[in-house]
Tab-separated table of C-alpha atoms in Angstrom:
chain	number	residue	atom	x	y	z
E	25	MET	CA	85.804	127.291	113.270
E	26	SER	CA	81.786	126.238	113.153
E	27	PRO	CA	80.398	122.634	113.700
E	28	ARG	CA	79.474	122.635	110.009
E	29	VAL	CA	83.543	122.760	109.319
E	30	ARG	CA	84.914	120.200	111.988
E	31	PHE	CA	82.646	117.867	111.488
E	32	ALA	CA	83.848	118.385	107.548
E	33	VAL	CA	86.894	118.410	108.414
E	34	ALA	CA	87.045	115.602	110.399
E	35	VAL	CA	84.875	113.482	108.036
E	36	LEU	CA	87.323	114.377	105.170
E	37	ALA	CA	90.589	113.164	107.801
E	38	VAL	CA	89.166	110.036	108.199
E	39	VAL	CA	88.351	109.475	104.879
E	40	VAL	CA	92.002	110.229	103.549
E	41	ILE	CA	93.651	108.156	106.036
E	42	VAL	CA	91.347	105.634	105.007
E	43	ILE	CA	92.549	106.122	101.288
E	44	THR	CA	95.629	105.888	101.323
E	45	MET	CA	96.110	102.639	103.909
E	46	PHE	CA	93.944	100.974	100.960
E	47	SER	CA	96.229	102.700	98.059
E	48	ALA	CA	99.209	101.450	100.208
E	49	LEU	CA	97.769	98.051	100.497
E	50	TYR	CA	96.692	97.460	96.933
E	51	LEU	CA	99.986	99.136	95.422
E	52	LYS	CA	102.058	96.668	97.701
E	53	ARG	CA	100.277	93.296	96.100
E	54	ARG	CA	100.096	94.941	92.761
E	55	GLY	CA	104.212	95.367	93.038
E	56	ASP	CA	105.049	91.956	94.287
E	57	ASP	CA	102.581	90.068	91.608
E	58	LEU	CA	104.704	92.512	88.524
E	59	ALA	CA	107.543	91.464	90.766
E	60	ALA	CA	106.771	87.957	90.151
E	61	GLN	CA	105.712	87.506	86.565
E	62	PHE	CA	109.228	89.627	85.436
E	63	ARG	CA	110.823	86.737	86.983
E	64	GLU	CA	109.050	84.148	85.339
E	65	ARG	CA	110.038	85.920	82.470
E	66	SER	CA	113.169	86.739	82.769
E	67	LEU	CA	113.917	82.816	83.855
E	68	TRP	CA	111.743	82.015	81.023
E	69	ARG	CA	114.438	84.163	78.621
E	70	ALA	CA	117.258	82.384	80.267
E	71	GLN	CA	115.780	79.090	78.877
E	72	VAL	CA	115.191	80.152	75.467
E	73	PHE	CA	118.805	81.353	75.089
E	74	ALA	CA	119.844	77.934	76.722
E	75	ASP	CA	117.970	75.932	74.436
E	76	LEU	CA	119.521	77.773	71.276
E	77	ALA	CA	122.700	77.615	72.587
E	78	PRO	CA	124.014	74.637	72.157
E	79	ARG	CA	123.322	74.325	68.746
E	80	HIS	CA	125.645	76.953	67.813
E	81	LEU	CA	128.381	74.939	70.195
E	82	ASP	CA	129.848	72.894	67.347
E	83	ALA	CA	130.232	75.819	64.457
E	84	ASP	CA	131.338	78.317	66.739
E	85	ASP	CA	129.457	81.146	65.616
E	86	TRP	CA	127.784	83.169	68.233
E	87	HIS	CA	126.794	85.982	65.666
E	88	GLU	CA	122.896	85.025	65.139
E	89	LEU	CA	122.650	83.734	68.077
E	90	PHE	CA	123.642	86.947	70.085
E	91	SER	CA	121.421	89.163	67.745
E	92	THR	CA	118.413	87.180	68.775
E	93	ILE	CA	119.015	87.884	71.920
E	94	PHE	CA	120.161	91.359	72.679
E	95	THR	CA	117.499	92.264	70.458
E	96	ALA	CA	115.840	94.010	73.929
E	97	PRO	CA	117.510	96.634	75.065
E	98	ASP	CA	117.618	95.598	78.656
E	99	VAL	CA	120.506	92.746	77.862
E	100	LEU	CA	123.102	93.967	79.963
E	101	TYR	CA	125.114	90.703	78.952
E	102	ALA	CA	124.700	86.844	77.827
E	103	GLN	CA	127.534	84.363	78.569
E	104	VAL	CA	127.610	80.039	77.706
E	105	VAL	CA	130.092	78.298	79.146
E	106	SER	CA	130.886	74.526	78.497
E	107	SER	CA	132.092	72.007	80.470
E	108	GLY	CA	133.797	75.038	82.435
E	109	GLN	CA	135.393	76.603	79.173
E	110	VAL	CA	134.158	80.051	78.368
E	111	ARG	CA	132.844	79.604	74.858
E	112	ALA	CA	130.848	82.630	74.090
E	113	THR	CA	130.632	86.041	76.038
E	114	ARG	CA	129.147	89.222	74.944
E	115	GLY	CA	127.262	92.325	76.953
E	116	LEU	CA	126.923	95.825	77.817
E	117	ILE	CA	128.363	95.342	81.151
E	118	PRO	CA	131.749	93.437	82.572
E	119	VAL	CA	130.274	89.542	83.625
E	120	PRO	CA	130.867	89.446	87.233
E	121	PRO	CA	132.813	86.689	89.045
E	122	LEU	CA	130.513	83.345	90.511
E	123	ALA	CA	130.216	83.310	94.169
E	124	PRO	CA	131.393	79.847	95.878
E	125	GLY	CA	128.702	77.507	95.589
E	126	ASP	CA	127.095	78.415	92.822
E	127	LEU	CA	127.424	75.874	90.291
E	128	LEU	CA	126.753	73.286	92.980
E	129	SER	CA	123.195	72.016	91.493
E	130	TYR	CA	121.928	71.365	87.847
E	131	ALA	CA	118.714	74.073	88.888
E	132	PRO	CA	118.408	77.723	87.147
E	133	LYS	CA	119.480	80.417	89.678
E	134	LEU	CA	118.162	83.983	89.898
E	135	SER	CA	119.807	86.677	92.136
E	136	GLU	CA	119.685	90.712	91.735
E	137	ALA	CA	122.013	92.158	91.935
E	138	ARG	CA	123.736	95.855	90.798
E	139	THR	CA	126.084	97.677	88.476
E	140	ALA	CA	129.017	99.958	88.997
E	141	ALA	CA	126.668	102.820	87.934
E	142	GLY	CA	124.065	101.606	90.905
E	143	ARG	CA	121.440	99.912	88.217
E	144	ALA	CA	119.895	96.693	89.199
E	145	TYR	CA	119.738	93.623	87.386
E	146	PHE	CA	118.982	89.422	87.490
E	147	ASP	CA	122.427	87.137	87.294
E	148	ILE	CA	120.675	84.304	85.680
E	149	LEU	CA	122.392	80.962	85.213
E	150	TYR	CA	120.462	78.588	83.265
E	151	PRO	CA	121.745	74.580	83.016
E	152	LEU	CA	123.081	74.151	79.220
E	153	THR	CA	122.494	70.451	78.535
E	154	VAL	CA	124.509	69.622	75.146
E	155	ILE	CA	123.184	66.716	73.218
E	156	GLY	CA	125.087	63.521	73.814
E	157	GLU	CA	126.834	64.472	76.698
E	158	SER	CA	126.315	63.632	80.516
E	159	PRO	CA	124.925	67.144	82.110
E	160	SER	CA	127.392	69.122	84.120
E	161	PRO	CA	126.996	72.000	86.295
E	162	GLU	CA	130.467	73.333	84.943
E	163	SER	CA	127.566	73.973	81.635
E	164	TYR	CA	125.399	76.848	81.947
E	165	VAL	CA	124.517	79.757	80.429
E	166	ARG	CA	124.605	83.636	82.139
E	167	LEU	CA	122.634	86.231	81.053
E	168	GLY	CA	122.241	89.404	82.859
E	169	LEU	CA	118.595	91.517	82.406
E	170	SER	CA	117.913	94.581	84.003
E	171	LEU	CA	115.308	95.885	86.146
E	172	GLU	CA	113.980	98.470	84.579
E	173	PRO	CA	111.546	97.775	82.562
E	174	LEU	CA	109.724	96.513	86.392
E	175	GLU	CA	110.611	100.090	87.836
E	176	GLN	CA	109.111	101.752	85.208
E	177	GLU	CA	106.369	99.207	85.203
E	178	LEU	CA	105.942	99.678	88.847
E	179	ARG	CA	106.291	103.711	88.594
E	180	GLY	CA	102.929	104.080	86.453
E	181	GLU	CA	101.077	102.009	88.554
E	182	ALA	CA	102.045	104.219	91.426
E	183	LEU	CA	101.130	107.274	89.252
E	184	THR	CA	98.002	105.682	88.491
E	185	ILE	CA	97.029	104.737	92.326
E	186	ALA	CA	97.823	108.586	92.957
E	187	LEU	CA	95.493	109.846	90.739
E	188	ILE	CA	92.729	107.341	91.567
E	189	ALA	CA	93.356	108.420	95.514
E	190	LEU	CA	92.858	111.797	94.504
E	191	VAL	CA	89.993	111.981	92.435
E	192	ALA	CA	88.830	109.596	95.357
E	193	VAL	CA	89.189	112.495	97.934
E	194	ALA	CA	88.036	114.941	95.680
E	195	LEU	CA	84.873	113.519	95.396
E	196	ALA	CA	84.800	112.551	99.321
E	197	GLY	CA	85.312	116.239	100.095
E	198	VAL	CA	82.211	117.301	97.890
E	199	VAL	CA	80.340	114.885	99.107
E	200	THR	CA	81.639	115.387	102.965
E	201	TRP	CA	80.645	118.900	102.347
E	202	TRP	CA	77.336	118.615	100.924
E	203	LEU	CA	76.629	116.197	103.858
E	204	ALA	CA	78.029	118.739	106.877
E	205	GLN	CA	75.715	121.663	104.430
E	206	ARG	CA	72.668	119.259	105.105
E	207	LEU	CA	73.494	118.273	109.199
E	208	PHE	CA	74.689	121.874	109.911
E	209	SER	CA	72.000	123.965	107.708
E	210	ASP	CA	71.802	127.915	108.319
E	211	HIS	CA	68.568	128.532	109.682
E	212	THR	CA	70.623	126.844	113.382
E	213	LEU	CA	72.256	129.524	114.473
E	214	ASP	CA	75.538	129.542	115.874
E	215	ILE	CA	76.266	130.262	119.865
E	216	GLY	CA	76.778	133.457	120.283
E	217	GLN	CA	75.329	135.105	117.200
E	218	THR	CA	74.329	138.234	118.581
E	219	GLN	CA	71.815	140.290	116.087
E	220	GLU	CA	71.934	144.361	115.458
E	221	PRO	CA	69.037	146.139	116.462
E	222	ALA	CA	66.878	147.881	113.865
E	223	PRO	CA	67.039	151.490	113.110
E	224	PRO	CA	64.949	153.526	115.116
E	225	GLN	CA	62.203	154.071	112.492
E	226	GLU	CA	61.694	150.505	111.781
E	227	GLN	CA	61.407	149.859	115.991
E	228	LYS	CA	57.677	150.194	117.564
E	229	ALA	CA	58.194	151.523	120.721
E	230	SER	CA	56.542	150.312	123.146
E	231	SER	CA	53.744	147.816	121.824
E	232	PRO	CA	53.589	144.209	120.189
E	233	PRO	CA	53.007	143.583	116.095
E	234	CYS	CA	49.448	143.631	115.617
E	235	VAL	CA	47.763	140.091	114.195
E	236	GLY	CA	47.862	139.409	110.553
E	237	GLU	CA	51.237	141.047	110.559
E	238	GLY	CA	54.452	139.919	109.581
E	239	LEU	CA	57.775	141.623	111.695
E	240	ARG	CA	61.099	141.723	110.053
E	241	GLU	CA	64.355	141.753	112.037
E	242	ARG	CA	67.199	141.440	108.992
E	243	SER	CA	66.290	137.787	107.593
E	244	LEU	CA	63.911	136.782	110.775
E	245	VAL	CA	59.888	136.351	110.034
E	246	VAL	CA	57.353	136.585	112.581
E	247	ASP	CA	54.021	135.717	110.993
E	248	ASN	CA	51.153	135.952	113.522
E	249	VAL	CA	48.218	134.680	111.906
E	250	ALA	CA	50.079	131.485	111.082
E	251	LYS	CA	51.884	131.108	114.100
E	252	ARG	CA	55.000	130.469	112.241
E	253	ILE	CA	58.459	131.668	112.416
E	254	PHE	CA	60.879	132.094	109.238
E	255	LEU	CA	64.648	132.519	109.331
E	256	ASN	CA	66.486	133.458	105.623
E	257	GLY	CA	63.685	132.146	104.676
E	258	ALA	CA	63.100	128.688	105.979
E	259	GLU	CA	60.773	127.742	108.351
E	260	VAL	CA	62.102	127.237	112.222
E	261	LYS	CA	59.947	124.479	113.981
E	262	LEU	CA	59.136	126.093	117.625
E	263	SER	CA	56.915	124.723	120.371
E	264	PRO	CA	54.454	127.410	121.624
E	265	LYS	CA	56.021	128.739	124.474
E	266	GLU	CA	59.096	128.672	122.038
E	267	TYR	CA	57.098	130.958	119.591
E	268	GLU	CA	55.315	133.303	121.921
E	269	LEU	CA	59.624	133.856	123.554
E	270	VAL	CA	60.514	134.647	120.045
E	271	ARG	CA	57.729	137.452	119.385
E	272	LEU	CA	58.431	138.929	121.893
E	273	LEU	CA	62.332	139.093	121.965
E	274	ALA	CA	61.578	140.488	118.090
E	275	SER	CA	58.834	142.541	119.111
E	276	GLU	CA	61.465	145.493	120.564
E	277	PRO	CA	64.844	144.463	118.841
E	278	GLY	CA	67.676	145.589	120.833
E	279	ARG	CA	66.035	145.922	124.391
E	280	VAL	CA	67.213	143.498	126.881
E	281	PHE	CA	63.485	142.176	128.781
E	282	SER	CA	63.969	141.734	132.583
E	283	ASN	CA	63.172	137.661	133.192
E	284	GLU	CA	59.776	139.044	135.073
E	285	GLU	CA	58.782	140.436	131.688
E	286	ILE	CA	59.469	137.791	129.999
E	287	LEU	CA	57.338	135.083	132.287
E	288	GLN	CA	54.643	137.555	133.113
E	289	ALA	CA	54.416	137.256	128.659
E	290	VAL	CA	54.811	134.023	128.011
E	291	TRP	CA	54.159	131.993	131.427
E	292	ALA	CA	51.518	134.256	133.032
């Protein structure tokens, strides 16, 4: 694996980890906010139900009330209890029995439960205030609200965050590869890279290149006039000694120079 690829993979792995962590934290916080808002809306709906119920106690006519409550598809059941007596009940599922201690206070109570099919819902008890009667913990309304709207909203948020994260990772990948291209450009030879010797007719037997002549070995160009080296069209910055060494090696491609020959030619 080349240094460029190793660099790109390492940077992209860090970026993916960071994006994943931030996405998970944001989704957790967003989920808590949505759950709190749904809880407040559920209590408010139970309060409205409790405010409307006393108007129908005397007439014992619950059609209008239940028609209003069950317009929403997430209502599983609704019940009105006055002085411990069940006055009206309607629902898609049976109203579960109360747990011991549920009627010990006048404060609204909200608990999460599940139906026999495994659907999660809120079971809400809200105090019922009847004009002319003293408050009693045995007077209340009960409302069952499905959590499916909240779950759908959470799934939508998760999908949106996942799409944004994927776009961010894709953009990070493009930027990382561009940065790797700039840091590890092609004019830097990889360790172990070898060059094939030029065909015999293009080799010069013993004489070095003449002044003013450009010697080419594949994409390597030695400009003897300007004392410059070009690789794949890009200039390679070299010191004078490095230039002389490359010029010597390029003068006879494929030949192995001895230490003495290199020292005599470059460091004479």
